[in-house]
Coordinates of C-alpha atoms and ligand atoms in Angstrom, one line a residue:
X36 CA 0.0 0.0 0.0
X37 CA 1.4 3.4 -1.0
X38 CA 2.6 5.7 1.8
X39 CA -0.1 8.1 2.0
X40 CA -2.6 5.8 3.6
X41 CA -2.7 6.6 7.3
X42 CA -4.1 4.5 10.0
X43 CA -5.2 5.2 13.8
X44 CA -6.6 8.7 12.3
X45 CA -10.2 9.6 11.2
X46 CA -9.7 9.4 7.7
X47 CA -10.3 12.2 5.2
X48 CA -9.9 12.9 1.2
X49 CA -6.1 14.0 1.8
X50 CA -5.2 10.8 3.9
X51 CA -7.3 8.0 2.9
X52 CA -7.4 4.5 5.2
X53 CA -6.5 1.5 3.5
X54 CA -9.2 -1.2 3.6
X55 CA -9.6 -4.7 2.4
X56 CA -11.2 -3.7 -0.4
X57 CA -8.9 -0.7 -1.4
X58 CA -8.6 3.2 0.4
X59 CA -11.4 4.4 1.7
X60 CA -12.1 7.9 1.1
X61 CA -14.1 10.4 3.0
X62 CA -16.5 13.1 2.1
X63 CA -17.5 15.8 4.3
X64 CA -20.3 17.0 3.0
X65 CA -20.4 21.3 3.6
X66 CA -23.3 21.2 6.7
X67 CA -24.3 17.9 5.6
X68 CA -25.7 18.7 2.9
X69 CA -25.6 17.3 -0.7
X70 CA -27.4 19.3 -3.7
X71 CA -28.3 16.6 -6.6
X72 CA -25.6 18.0 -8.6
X73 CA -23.0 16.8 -6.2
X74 CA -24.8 13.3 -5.6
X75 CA -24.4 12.9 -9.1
X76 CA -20.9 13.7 -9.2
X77 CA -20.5 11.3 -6.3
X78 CA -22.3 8.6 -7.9
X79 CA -20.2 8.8 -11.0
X80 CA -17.0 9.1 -8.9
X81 CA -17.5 6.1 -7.0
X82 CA -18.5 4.2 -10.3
X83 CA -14.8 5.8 -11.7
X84 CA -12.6 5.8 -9.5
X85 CA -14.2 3.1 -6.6
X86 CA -15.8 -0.1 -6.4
X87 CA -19.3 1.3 -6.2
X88 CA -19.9 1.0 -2.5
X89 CA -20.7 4.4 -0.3
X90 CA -20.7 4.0 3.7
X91 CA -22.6 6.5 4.9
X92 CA -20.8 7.7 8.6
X93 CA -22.2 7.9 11.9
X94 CA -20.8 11.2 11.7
X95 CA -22.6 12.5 8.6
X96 CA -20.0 11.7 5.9
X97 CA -19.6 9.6 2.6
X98 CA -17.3 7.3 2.0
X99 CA -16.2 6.2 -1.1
X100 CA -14.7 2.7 -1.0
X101 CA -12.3 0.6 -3.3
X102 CA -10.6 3.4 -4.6
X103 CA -6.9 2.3 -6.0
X104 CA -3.8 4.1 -5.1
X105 CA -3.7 4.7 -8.9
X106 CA -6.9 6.3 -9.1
X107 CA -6.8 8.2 -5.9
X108 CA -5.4 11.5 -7.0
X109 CA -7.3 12.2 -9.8
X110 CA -10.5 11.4 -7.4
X111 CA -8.9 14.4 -4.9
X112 CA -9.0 16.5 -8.0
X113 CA -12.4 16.0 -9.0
X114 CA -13.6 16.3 -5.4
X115 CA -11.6 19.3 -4.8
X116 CA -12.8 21.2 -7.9
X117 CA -16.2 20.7 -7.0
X118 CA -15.3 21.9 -3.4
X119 CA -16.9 18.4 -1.7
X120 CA -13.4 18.4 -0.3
X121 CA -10.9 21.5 0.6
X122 CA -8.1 22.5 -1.2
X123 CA -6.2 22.9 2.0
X124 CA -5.6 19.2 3.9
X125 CA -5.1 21.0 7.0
X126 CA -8.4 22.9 6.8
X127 CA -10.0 19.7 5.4
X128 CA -9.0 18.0 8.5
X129 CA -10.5 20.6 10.9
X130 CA -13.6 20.3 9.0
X131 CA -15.0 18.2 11.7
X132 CA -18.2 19.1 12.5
X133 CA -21.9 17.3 12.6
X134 CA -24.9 19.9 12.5
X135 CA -28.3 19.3 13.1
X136 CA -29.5 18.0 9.6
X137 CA -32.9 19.8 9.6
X138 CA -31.3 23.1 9.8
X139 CA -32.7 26.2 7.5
X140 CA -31.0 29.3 6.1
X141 CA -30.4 31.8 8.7
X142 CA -31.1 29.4 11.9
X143 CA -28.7 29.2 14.6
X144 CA -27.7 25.6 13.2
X145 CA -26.9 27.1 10.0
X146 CA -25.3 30.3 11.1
X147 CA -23.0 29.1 14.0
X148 CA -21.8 26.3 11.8
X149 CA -21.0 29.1 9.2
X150 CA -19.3 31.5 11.6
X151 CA -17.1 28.5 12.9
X152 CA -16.0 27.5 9.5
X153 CA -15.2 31.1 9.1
X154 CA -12.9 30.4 12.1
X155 CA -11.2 27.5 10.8
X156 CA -8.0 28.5 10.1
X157 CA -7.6 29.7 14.1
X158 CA -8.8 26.9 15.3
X159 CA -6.2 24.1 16.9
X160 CA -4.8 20.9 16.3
X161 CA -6.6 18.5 17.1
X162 CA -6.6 14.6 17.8
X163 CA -8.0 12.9 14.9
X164 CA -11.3 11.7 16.2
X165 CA -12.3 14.5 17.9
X166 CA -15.4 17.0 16.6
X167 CA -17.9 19.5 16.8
X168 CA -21.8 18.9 17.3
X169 CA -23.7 22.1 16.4
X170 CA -27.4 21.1 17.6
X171 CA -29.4 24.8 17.9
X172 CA -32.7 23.4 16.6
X173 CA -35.7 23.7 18.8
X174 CA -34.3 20.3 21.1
X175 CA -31.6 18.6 20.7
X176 CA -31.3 16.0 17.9
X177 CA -27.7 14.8 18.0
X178 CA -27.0 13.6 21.6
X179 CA -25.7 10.3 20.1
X180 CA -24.2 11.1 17.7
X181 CA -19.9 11.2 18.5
X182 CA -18.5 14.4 19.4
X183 CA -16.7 16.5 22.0
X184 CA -17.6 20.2 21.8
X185 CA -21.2 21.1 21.0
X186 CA -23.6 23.5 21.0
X187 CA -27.2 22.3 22.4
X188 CA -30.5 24.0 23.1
X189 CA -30.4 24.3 27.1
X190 CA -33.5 23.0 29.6
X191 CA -34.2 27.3 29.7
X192 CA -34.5 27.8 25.9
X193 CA -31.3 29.3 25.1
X194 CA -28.2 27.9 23.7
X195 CA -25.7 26.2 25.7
X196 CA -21.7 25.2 25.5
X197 CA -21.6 21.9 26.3
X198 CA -18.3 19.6 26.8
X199 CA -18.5 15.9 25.8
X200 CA -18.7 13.8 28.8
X201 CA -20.3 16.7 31.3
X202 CA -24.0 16.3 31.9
X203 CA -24.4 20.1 31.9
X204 CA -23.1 23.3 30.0
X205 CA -22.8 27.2 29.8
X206 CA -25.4 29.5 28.6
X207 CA -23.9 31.4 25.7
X208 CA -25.1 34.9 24.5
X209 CA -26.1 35.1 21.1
X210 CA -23.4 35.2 18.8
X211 CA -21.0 34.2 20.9
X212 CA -21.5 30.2 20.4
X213 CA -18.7 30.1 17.5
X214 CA -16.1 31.7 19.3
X215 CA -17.2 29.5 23.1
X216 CA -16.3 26.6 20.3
X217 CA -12.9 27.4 19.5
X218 CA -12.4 28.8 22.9
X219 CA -13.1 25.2 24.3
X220 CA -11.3 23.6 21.5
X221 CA -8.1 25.5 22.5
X222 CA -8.2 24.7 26.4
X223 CA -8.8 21.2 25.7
X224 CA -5.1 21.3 23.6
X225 CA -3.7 23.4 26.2
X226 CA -4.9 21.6 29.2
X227 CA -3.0 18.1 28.1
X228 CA -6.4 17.0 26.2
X229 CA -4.3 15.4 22.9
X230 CA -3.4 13.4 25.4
X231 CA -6.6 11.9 26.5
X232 CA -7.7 11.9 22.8
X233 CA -11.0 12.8 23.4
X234 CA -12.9 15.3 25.5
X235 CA -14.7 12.6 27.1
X236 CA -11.7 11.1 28.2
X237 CA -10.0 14.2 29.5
X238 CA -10.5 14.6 32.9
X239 CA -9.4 18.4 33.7
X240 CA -11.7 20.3 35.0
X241 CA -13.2 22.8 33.1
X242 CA -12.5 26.7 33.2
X243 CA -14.9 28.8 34.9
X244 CA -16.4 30.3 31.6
X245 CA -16.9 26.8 30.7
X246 CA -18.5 25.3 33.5
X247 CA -22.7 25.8 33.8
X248 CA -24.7 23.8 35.4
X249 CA -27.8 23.8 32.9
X250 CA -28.8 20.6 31.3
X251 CA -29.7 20.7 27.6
X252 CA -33.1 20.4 27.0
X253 CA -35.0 16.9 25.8
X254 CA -34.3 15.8 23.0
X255 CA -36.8 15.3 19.9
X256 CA -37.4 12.1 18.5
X257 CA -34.9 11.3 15.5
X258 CA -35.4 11.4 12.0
X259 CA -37.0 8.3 10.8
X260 CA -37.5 7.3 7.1
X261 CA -41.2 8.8 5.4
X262 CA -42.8 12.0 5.5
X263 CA -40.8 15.4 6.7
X264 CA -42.0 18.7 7.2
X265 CA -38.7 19.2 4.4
X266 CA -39.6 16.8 1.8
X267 CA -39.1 12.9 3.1
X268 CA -36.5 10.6 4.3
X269 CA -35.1 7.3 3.5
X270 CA -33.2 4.8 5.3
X271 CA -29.8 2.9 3.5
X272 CA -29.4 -0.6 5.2
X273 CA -26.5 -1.0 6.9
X274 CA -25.4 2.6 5.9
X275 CA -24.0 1.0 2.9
X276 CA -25.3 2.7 -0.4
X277 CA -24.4 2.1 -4.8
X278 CA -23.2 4.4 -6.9
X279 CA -26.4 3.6 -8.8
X280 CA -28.6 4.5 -5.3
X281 CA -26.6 8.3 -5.6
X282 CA -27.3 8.1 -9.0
X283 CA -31.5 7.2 -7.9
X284 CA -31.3 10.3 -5.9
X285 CA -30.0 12.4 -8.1
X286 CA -32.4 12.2 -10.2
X287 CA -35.5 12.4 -8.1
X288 CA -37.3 16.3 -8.1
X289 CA -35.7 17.5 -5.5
X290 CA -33.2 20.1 -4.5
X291 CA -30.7 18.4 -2.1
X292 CA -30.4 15.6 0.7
X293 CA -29.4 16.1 4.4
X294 CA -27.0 13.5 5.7
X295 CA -27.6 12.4 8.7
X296 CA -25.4 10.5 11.4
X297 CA -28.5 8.0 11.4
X298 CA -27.8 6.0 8.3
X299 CA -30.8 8.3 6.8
X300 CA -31.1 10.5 4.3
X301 CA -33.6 14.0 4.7
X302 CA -34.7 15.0 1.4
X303 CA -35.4 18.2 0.8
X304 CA -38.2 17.4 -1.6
X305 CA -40.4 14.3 -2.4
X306 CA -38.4 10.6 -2.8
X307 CA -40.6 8.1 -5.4
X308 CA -40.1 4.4 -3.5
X309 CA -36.6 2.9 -4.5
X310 CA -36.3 -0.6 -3.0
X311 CA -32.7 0.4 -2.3
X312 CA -33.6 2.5 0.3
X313 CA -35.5 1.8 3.8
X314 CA -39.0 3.7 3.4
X315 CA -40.8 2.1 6.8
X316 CA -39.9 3.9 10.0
X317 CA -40.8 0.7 11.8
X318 CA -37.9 -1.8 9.5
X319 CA -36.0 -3.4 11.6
X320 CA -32.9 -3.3 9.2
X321 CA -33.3 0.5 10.8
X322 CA -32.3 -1.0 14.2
X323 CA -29.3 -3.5 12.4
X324 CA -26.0 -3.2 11.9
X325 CA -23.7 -5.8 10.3
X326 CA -20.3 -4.7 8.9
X327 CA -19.0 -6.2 5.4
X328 CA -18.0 -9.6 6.6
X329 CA -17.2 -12.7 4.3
X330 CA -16.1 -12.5 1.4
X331 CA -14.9 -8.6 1.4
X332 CA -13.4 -8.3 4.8
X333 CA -10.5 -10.7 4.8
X334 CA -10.5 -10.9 8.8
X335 CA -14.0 -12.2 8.5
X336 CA -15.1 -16.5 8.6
X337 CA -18.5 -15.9 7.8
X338 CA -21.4 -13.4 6.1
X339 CA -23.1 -11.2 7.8
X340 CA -25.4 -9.5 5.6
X341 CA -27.9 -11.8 4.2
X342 CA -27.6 -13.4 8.2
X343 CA -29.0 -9.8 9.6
X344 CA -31.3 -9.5 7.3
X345 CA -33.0 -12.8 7.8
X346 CA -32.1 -12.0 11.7
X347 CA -33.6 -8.9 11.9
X348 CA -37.2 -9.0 12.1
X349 CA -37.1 -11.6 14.7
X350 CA -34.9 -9.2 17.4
X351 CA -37.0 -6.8 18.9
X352 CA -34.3 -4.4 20.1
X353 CA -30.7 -3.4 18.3
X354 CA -28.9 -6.4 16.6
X355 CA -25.2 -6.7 15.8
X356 CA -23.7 -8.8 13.7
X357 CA -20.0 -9.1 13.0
X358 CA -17.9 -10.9 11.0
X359 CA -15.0 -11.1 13.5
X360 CA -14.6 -10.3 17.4
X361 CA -13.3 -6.7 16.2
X362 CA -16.9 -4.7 15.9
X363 CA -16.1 -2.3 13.1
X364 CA -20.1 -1.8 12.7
X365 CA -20.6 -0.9 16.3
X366 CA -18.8 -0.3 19.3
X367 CA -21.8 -0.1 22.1
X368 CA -23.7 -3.3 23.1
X369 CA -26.6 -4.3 21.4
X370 CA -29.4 -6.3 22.3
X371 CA -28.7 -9.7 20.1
X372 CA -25.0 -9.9 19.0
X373 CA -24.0 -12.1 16.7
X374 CA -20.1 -12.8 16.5
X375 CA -18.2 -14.9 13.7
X376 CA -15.4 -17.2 15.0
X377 CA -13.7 -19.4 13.0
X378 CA -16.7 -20.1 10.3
X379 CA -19.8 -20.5 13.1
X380 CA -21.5 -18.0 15.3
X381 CA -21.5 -16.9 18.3
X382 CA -24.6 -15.2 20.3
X383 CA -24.3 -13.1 23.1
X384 CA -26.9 -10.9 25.2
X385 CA -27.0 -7.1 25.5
X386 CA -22.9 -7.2 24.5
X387 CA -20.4 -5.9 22.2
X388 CA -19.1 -7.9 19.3
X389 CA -16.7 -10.5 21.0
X390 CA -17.9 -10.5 24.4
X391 CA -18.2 -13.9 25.9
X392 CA -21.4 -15.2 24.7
X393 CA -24.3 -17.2 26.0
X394 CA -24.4 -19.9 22.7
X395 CA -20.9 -21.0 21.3
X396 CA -20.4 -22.1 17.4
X397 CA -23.8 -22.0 16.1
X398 CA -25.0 -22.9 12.1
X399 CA -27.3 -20.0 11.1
X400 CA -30.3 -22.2 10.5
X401 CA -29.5 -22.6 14.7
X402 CA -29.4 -19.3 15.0
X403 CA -32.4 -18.7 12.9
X404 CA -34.4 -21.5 14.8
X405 CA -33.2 -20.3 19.0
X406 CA -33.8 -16.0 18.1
X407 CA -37.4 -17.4 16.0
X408 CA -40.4 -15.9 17.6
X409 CA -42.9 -18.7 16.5
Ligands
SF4_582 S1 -15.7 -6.6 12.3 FE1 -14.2 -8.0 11.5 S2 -15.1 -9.0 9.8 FE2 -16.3 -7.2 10.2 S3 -15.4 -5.6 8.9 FE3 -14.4 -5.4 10.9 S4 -12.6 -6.7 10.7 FE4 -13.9 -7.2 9.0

């Protein structure tokens, strides 16, 4: 593999990871948001230059996969020119930030995410993984979704500074929720937080300015696939989409798609029925994940896909299942975890992917037959 594919760093355009199935390439899409004209380019791009597959992120980004070390700087042109990815890698990298996807021109989503990517260039280094949350609609929306600094409606209507890992934050004055940001982004560099990786991990305690004691507010329920005040959404199993599902969207009638950190896609605009996407808020694919597995991870002894999907719809709560004990679909527990060892299954109970389980080296039609409800 060529020497500019980086591991053990959230990867981006300008440092792909390498993958079983080629570099993986990330798209940051500008406050999530994708105008048909762009999906198109995707969809061609990943036809071009990758092997067709698209992971959407739990944190709101694309990711084109299977691209070749051959292919991989004229895909950073293209991207570039069409400004999905900065011309600047340092800038690129700092672009780290997940908004609330149902934000409108001239909300406080959309104009504190605009004023801190005015800020970019002063912001600091930062460890790989770390981000910002911007969540200024009416409740919060993103509480789950990863991230260390964030910006949340507060419990008394305002906005609030909140750090990753503290139950509470500081109510901001208007127009000052850009600059708390950065501020909190520079005391967590200068108070040994590269250290602890992540602002949940760091265990200073916090400046004064930085340190209310108002909770954010409740948060609304998620977006689900169907009907939105915006258009309609649609759900992409196992956040794994086609260059031909881009190219579906594309050309539907409408003016742009929201990505979410929900493996769903906001419309802005009316979506005709594709069976590629999830339409049903109640699919239990929704409440699946299942990474690659057999054959295209080579760490993995068996498939997972076609297994979840015949798995799914008798788990009630959140299923996992992994081709190895390593987890790349999900870190948390789920309810039913399914973990591949050595060509057979193992089940295991409100755990993470290689956790000792409750039912050793099962056949799938086992499986099937002890998780059936009838
Ligand atoms: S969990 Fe294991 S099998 Fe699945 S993608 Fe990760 S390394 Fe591959």
């Amino acid at each position: 593999m060529s020497g500019f594919a980086v591991r053990g760093w959230c990867p981006d355009a300008w440092r792909p990871m390498a993958a079983g199935d080629g570099l993986l390439v990330r798209v940051k899409p500008r406050l999530g948001r994708l105008t048909r004209a762009e999906l198109a380019l995707l969809a061609d791009a990943s036809a071009r230059f990758g092997n067709g597959l698209v992971d959407l992120t739990n944190r709101a980004n694309l990711q084109l996969r299977g691209v070749s070390d051959a292919g991989w700087p004229a895909l950073l042109d293209l991207l570039t020119a069409h400004a999905l990815v900065d011309p600047d890698r340092t800038r690129e990298r700092r672009r780290t930030l997940i908004v609330a996807p149902d934000w409108e021109q001239g909300d406080d989503t959309h104009r504190i995410a605009t004023d801190l990517l005015a800020r970019i260039d002063a912001l600091p280094a930062l460890p790989g993984k770390t981000g910002f949350v911007i969540d200024a609609g009416p409740a919060p929306l993103l509480r789950d979704a990863p991230g260390d600094f964030r910006i949340e409606r507060g419990e008394a209507g305002g906005l609030i500074l909140r750090a990753e890992g503290r139950g509470t934050g500081m109510p901001l004055a208007p127009g000052d929720e850009a600059a708390a940001l950065a501020r909190l982004a520079r005391w967590f560099v200068d108070s040994g937080g590269v250290a602890a990786g992540r602002m949940a991990r760091h265990t200073a305690p916090l400046p004064d300015w930085a340190l209310g004691t108002e909770p954010p507010a409740a948060p609304r329920t998620a977006i689900l696939p169907g009907a939105h005040p915006m258009g309609s959404a649609v759900g992409a199993p196992f956040g794994q989409m086609t260059a031909d599902s881009l190219a579906v969207l594309a050309g539907q009638p409408i003016a742009a798609v929201r990505v979410t950190p929900w493996r769903v896609l906001l419309a802005e605009g009316p979506l005709a029925a594709d069976p590629r996407f999830l339409a049903d808020p109640a699919d239990p694919l929704l409440r699946t994940d299942a990474c690659a597995g057999a054959p295209a991870c080579p760490q993995a002894s068996v498939e997972t896909r076609s297994l979840a999907r015949a798995l799914a719809p008798q788990v009630d709560g959140r299923l996992h299942v992994s081709g190895c004990a390593k987890g790349c679909a999900r870190a948390l527990p789920a309810d039913v975890t399914v973990t591949g060892r050595n060509g057979l299954l193992d089940l295991a109970f409100d755990a993470t992917a290689g956790a000792p389980p409750d039912h050793v080296g099962l056949e799938p039609a086992a499986l099937l037959a002890l998780l059936g409800k009838s």
